[in-house]
């Protein structure tokens, strides 16, 4: 064994390798991305690692591997579980042979997601057991335990971590490569009665799953990570606190040695460890449930009290004692715990002292990077369509930031791939509208292609704008089918976006460099004028894929008239208004893309190199 200082996602990846994982698949999404990157960086020769085109594909790849007796791992963020839900719901009925662990990264806040979904709730809905680690080290250890449970139950198993676990750091004892388990799959054994889902199989499986989960609830009451902690004083308490995940750590930090309070940690929210919960509730008058996102423990304890006729008041989110949404913190949990225990120092300042001398941080709204080709793409469409009735449907990616001023080019954003289909619905209601749908290259492969097929088949009239920056930029520059590079770095034949669009049937598909402003504007006007579904591929690499440009733009103060057109229309962070009313360029940010040079009415900006 060796001790390493690891991010939570690194620990999960190494935990999978230590457990003898054979196949790993997933789709990039903060805060889960580093798991697959960690496994790929280890270059395990006997492990297949891939970035799948989306979470549904990843789930199905992992399921197929598990059918053959392999240990498989599939990773995604919380909203990715929605995409993977179709195969998952059936998979729980069909079952698996090899261990299959589904790692879902929940995002309380949310910090980088559309929604605050709670995989603990999804676990109950899908009837899939779930592990909820409370530390980075425990996340490493739980991976192996999840594989063991999965193989024992012939069922997929969730490992649900949140951002503070995924992106937290801790010194962890991990196995050396030579110490890792080696799992040899048996291979797929044909058995249509087992692997082909039909209503008859579903009826039998559903009944068996319900019985299994009832037994598992009892078994998990003896799982060491589910625990009840009595007060240090030895007194018989009347109050209790139940918690989970990182909130368990927050609760521990706020409970004092002299507090007469019993604690319960729930490491397996589903199936809920009811027998252990009864032990926890014995003799208590009130329980506070400290949770993030859904009141999972609170509802479970209410059910336990109801079934067993216990006169215990369960408090938490449903009673207004804990906020119903958002991320918790050590200080916030301190306030909640102090109030529950009747302390006078409710502000919990002794736990999380304020840094009175800390400098005020500058406001930093999210913005497209200096030199980002997406800015040029949006600006070209805006310039070409100025004065016309348009709707601009956005999507998930860096380019969602096109909604911000001064671009203001994202009227809708729902979920990955939805921009193309939402635009169709809007156009069908208002056919006099010029409908545009913006989609990134990675999102196009993940969930955009079906929308284009739907538009072409159903005779919509819209312009699809593919913002191709040759990477999955927002999550850390992972490859996708259009890059010609695998998760492990090998080169493969890239999938051509233009050929895919033409194969669907689009007659008008043009590719243009968005940083050539005049050509891009003319391309938009020409393509948009065509009837039906047509596409423009704005192709220019993300600035972080290129070596820094040697030539940067600068402003000739003698020629600049202070009109600030560059600032007002582009919003590039490298353009800095000066006290004298003119504009200067921040050389630490400028990439020399030349977009500002091309729109300056007095040609006061020069020096860039496109």
PDB file of N, CA, C and O in Angstrom, residues 345-370:
ATOM      1  N   UNK A 345     -25.175  30.134  21.754  1.00  0.00           N
ATOM      2  CA  UNK A 345     -24.265  30.598  20.700  1.00  0.00           C
ATOM      3  C   UNK A 345     -24.697  30.009  19.360  1.00  0.00           C
ATOM      4  O   UNK A 345     -24.031  29.195  18.747  1.00  0.00           O
ATOM      5  N   UNK A 346     -25.869  30.464  18.911  1.00  0.00           N
ATOM      6  CA  UNK A 346     -26.479  29.890  17.706  1.00  0.00           C
ATOM      7  C   UNK A 346     -25.675  30.185  16.449  1.00  0.00           C
ATOM      8  O   UNK A 346     -25.753  29.466  15.470  1.00  0.00           O
ATOM      9  N   UNK A 347     -24.851  31.241  16.451  1.00  0.00           N
ATOM     10  CA  UNK A 347     -24.141  31.612  15.230  1.00  0.00           C
ATOM     11  C   UNK A 347     -22.999  30.664  14.896  1.00  0.00           C
ATOM     12  O   UNK A 347     -22.431  30.732  13.811  1.00  0.00           O
ATOM     13  N   UNK A 348     -22.655  29.780  15.829  1.00  0.00           N
ATOM     14  CA  UNK A 348     -21.606  28.789  15.590  1.00  0.00           C
ATOM     15  C   UNK A 348     -20.286  29.428  15.188  1.00  0.00           C
ATOM     16  O   UNK A 348     -19.479  28.846  14.476  1.00  0.00           O
ATOM     17  N   UNK A 349     -20.051  30.642  15.678  1.00  0.00           N
ATOM     18  CA  UNK A 349     -18.818  31.333  15.302  1.00  0.00           C
ATOM     19  C   UNK A 349     -17.577  30.638  15.840  1.00  0.00           C
ATOM     20  O   UNK A 349     -16.487  30.772  15.290  1.00  0.00           O
ATOM     21  N   UNK A 350     -17.745  29.885  16.926  1.00  0.00           N
ATOM     22  CA  UNK A 350     -16.590  29.183  17.474  1.00  0.00           C
ATOM     23  C   UNK A 350     -16.132  28.049  16.566  1.00  0.00           C
ATOM     24  O   UNK A 350     -14.991  27.618  16.611  1.00  0.00           O
ATOM     25  N   UNK A 351     -17.046  27.561  15.724  1.00  0.00           N
ATOM     26  CA  UNK A 351     -16.708  26.478  14.806  1.00  0.00           C
ATOM     27  C   UNK A 351     -16.105  27.026  13.521  1.00  0.00           C
ATOM     28  O   UNK A 351     -15.130  26.511  13.010  1.00  0.00           O
ATOM     29  N   UNK A 352     -16.677  28.065  13.000  1.00  0.00           N
ATOM     30  CA  UNK A 352     -16.200  28.651  11.740  1.00  0.00           C
ATOM     31  C   UNK A 352     -16.005  30.156  11.934  1.00  0.00           C
ATOM     32  O   UNK A 352     -16.860  30.960  11.551  1.00  0.00           O
ATOM     33  N   UNK A 353     -14.909  30.568  12.552  1.00  0.00           N
ATOM     34  CA  UNK A 353     -14.694  31.988  12.816  1.00  0.00           C
ATOM     35  C   UNK A 353     -14.589  32.793  11.530  1.00  0.00           C
ATOM     36  O   UNK A 353     -14.059  32.325  10.529  1.00  0.00           O
ATOM     37  N   UNK A 354     -15.137  33.983  11.575  1.00  0.00           N
ATOM     38  CA  UNK A 354     -15.104  34.856  10.396  1.00  0.00           C
ATOM     39  C   UNK A 354     -13.722  35.471  10.235  1.00  0.00           C
ATOM     40  O   UNK A 354     -13.056  35.815  11.205  1.00  0.00           O
ATOM     41  N   UNK A 355     -13.287  35.580   9.001  1.00  0.00           N
ATOM     42  CA  UNK A 355     -11.990  36.213   8.713  1.00  0.00           C
ATOM     43  C   UNK A 355     -12.245  37.697   8.460  1.00  0.00           C
ATOM     44  O   UNK A 355     -12.451  38.122   7.322  1.00  0.00           O
ATOM     45  N   UNK A 356     -12.228  38.484   9.535  1.00  0.00           N
ATOM     46  CA  UNK A 356     -12.571  39.903   9.424  1.00  0.00           C
ATOM     47  C   UNK A 356     -11.592  40.678   8.552  1.00  0.00           C
ATOM     48  O   UNK A 356     -11.931  41.697   7.956  1.00  0.00           O
ATOM     49  N   UNK A 357     -10.342  40.197   8.486  1.00  0.00           N
ATOM     50  CA  UNK A 357      -9.336  40.938   7.741  1.00  0.00           C
ATOM     51  C   UNK A 357      -9.186  40.428   6.301  1.00  0.00           C
ATOM     52  O   UNK A 357      -8.261  40.833   5.600  1.00  0.00           O
ATOM     53  N   UNK A 358     -10.072  39.533   5.894  1.00  0.00           N
ATOM     54  CA  UNK A 358      -9.979  39.002   4.530  1.00  0.00           C
ATOM     55  C   UNK A 358     -10.333  40.085   3.524  1.00  0.00           C
ATOM     56  O   UNK A 358     -11.301  40.826   3.711  1.00  0.00           O
ATOM     57  N   UNK A 359      -9.570  40.196   2.443  1.00  0.00           N
ATOM     58  CA  UNK A 359      -9.887  41.221   1.433  1.00  0.00           C
ATOM     59  C   UNK A 359     -11.170  40.887   0.691  1.00  0.00           C
ATOM     60  O   UNK A 359     -11.545  39.714   0.555  1.00  0.00           O
ATOM     61  N   UNK A 360     -11.865  41.920   0.248  1.00  0.00           N
ATOM     62  CA  UNK A 360     -13.085  41.734  -0.528  1.00  0.00           C
ATOM     63  C   UNK A 360     -12.724  41.171  -1.899  1.00  0.00           C
ATOM     64  O   UNK A 360     -11.912  41.748  -2.625  1.00  0.00           O
ATOM     65  N   UNK A 361     -13.314  40.041  -2.251  1.00  0.00           N
ATOM     66  CA  UNK A 361     -13.003  39.433  -3.534  1.00  0.00           C
ATOM     67  C   UNK A 361     -13.704  40.185  -4.660  1.00  0.00           C
ATOM     68  O   UNK A 361     -14.829  40.656  -4.489  1.00  0.00           O
ATOM     69  N   UNK A 362     -13.050  40.304  -5.811  1.00  0.00           N
ATOM     70  CA  UNK A 362     -13.698  40.982  -6.935  1.00  0.00           C
ATOM     71  C   UNK A 362     -14.845  40.141  -7.480  1.00  0.00           C
ATOM     72  O   UNK A 362     -14.850  38.915  -7.380  1.00  0.00           O
ATOM     73  N   UNK A 363     -15.838  40.819  -8.045  1.00  0.00           N
ATOM     74  CA  UNK A 363     -16.948  40.131  -8.686  1.00  0.00           C
ATOM     75  C   UNK A 363     -16.440  39.525  -9.993  1.00  0.00           C
ATOM     76  O   UNK A 363     -15.845  40.210 -10.815  1.00  0.00           O
ATOM     77  N   UNK A 364     -16.671  38.221 -10.153  1.00  0.00           N
ATOM     78  CA  UNK A 364     -16.175  37.544 -11.357  1.00  0.00           C
ATOM     79  C   UNK A 364     -17.301  36.747 -12.000  1.00  0.00           C
ATOM     80  O   UNK A 364     -17.418  35.544 -11.789  1.00  0.00           O
ATOM     81  N   UNK A 365     -18.154  37.410 -12.766  1.00  0.00           N
ATOM     82  CA  UNK A 365     -19.225  36.665 -13.441  1.00  0.00           C
ATOM     83  C   UNK A 365     -18.634  35.742 -14.498  1.00  0.00           C
ATOM     84  O   UNK A 365     -17.570  36.029 -15.063  1.00  0.00           O
ATOM     85  N   UNK A 366     -19.277  34.615 -14.784  1.00  0.00           N
ATOM     86  CA  UNK A 366     -18.778  33.728 -15.844  1.00  0.00           C
ATOM     87  C   UNK A 366     -18.821  34.438 -17.184  1.00  0.00           C
ATOM     88  O   UNK A 366     -19.756  35.184 -17.477  1.00  0.00           O
ATOM     89  N   UNK A 367     -17.814  34.223 -17.983  1.00  0.00           N
ATOM     90  CA  UNK A 367     -17.711  34.919 -19.264  1.00  0.00           C
ATOM     91  C   UNK A 367     -16.924  34.045 -20.236  1.00  0.00           C
ATOM     92  O   UNK A 367     -16.071  33.250 -19.817  1.00  0.00           O
ATOM     93  N   UNK A 368     -17.226  34.159 -21.514  1.00  0.00           N
ATOM     94  CA  UNK A 368     -16.428  33.477 -22.523  1.00  0.00           C
ATOM     95  C   UNK A 368     -14.992  33.990 -22.466  1.00  0.00           C
ATOM     96  O   UNK A 368     -14.747  35.184 -22.278  1.00  0.00           O
ATOM     97  N   UNK A 369     -14.039  33.110 -22.626  1.00  0.00           N
ATOM     98  CA  UNK A 369     -12.629  33.488 -22.529  1.00  0.00           C
ATOM     99  C   UNK A 369     -12.263  34.493 -23.622  1.00  0.00           C
ATOM    100  O   UNK A 369     -12.900  34.560 -24.677  1.00  0.00           O
ATOM    101  N   UNK A 370     -11.217  35.239 -23.362  1.00  0.00           N
ATOM    102  CA  UNK A 370     -10.678  36.118 -24.400  1.00  0.00           C
ATOM    103  C   UNK A 370     -10.248  35.254 -25.587  1.00  0.00           C
ATOM    104  O   UNK A 370      -9.579  34.233 -25.418  1.00  0.00           O
TER     105      UNK A 370
END
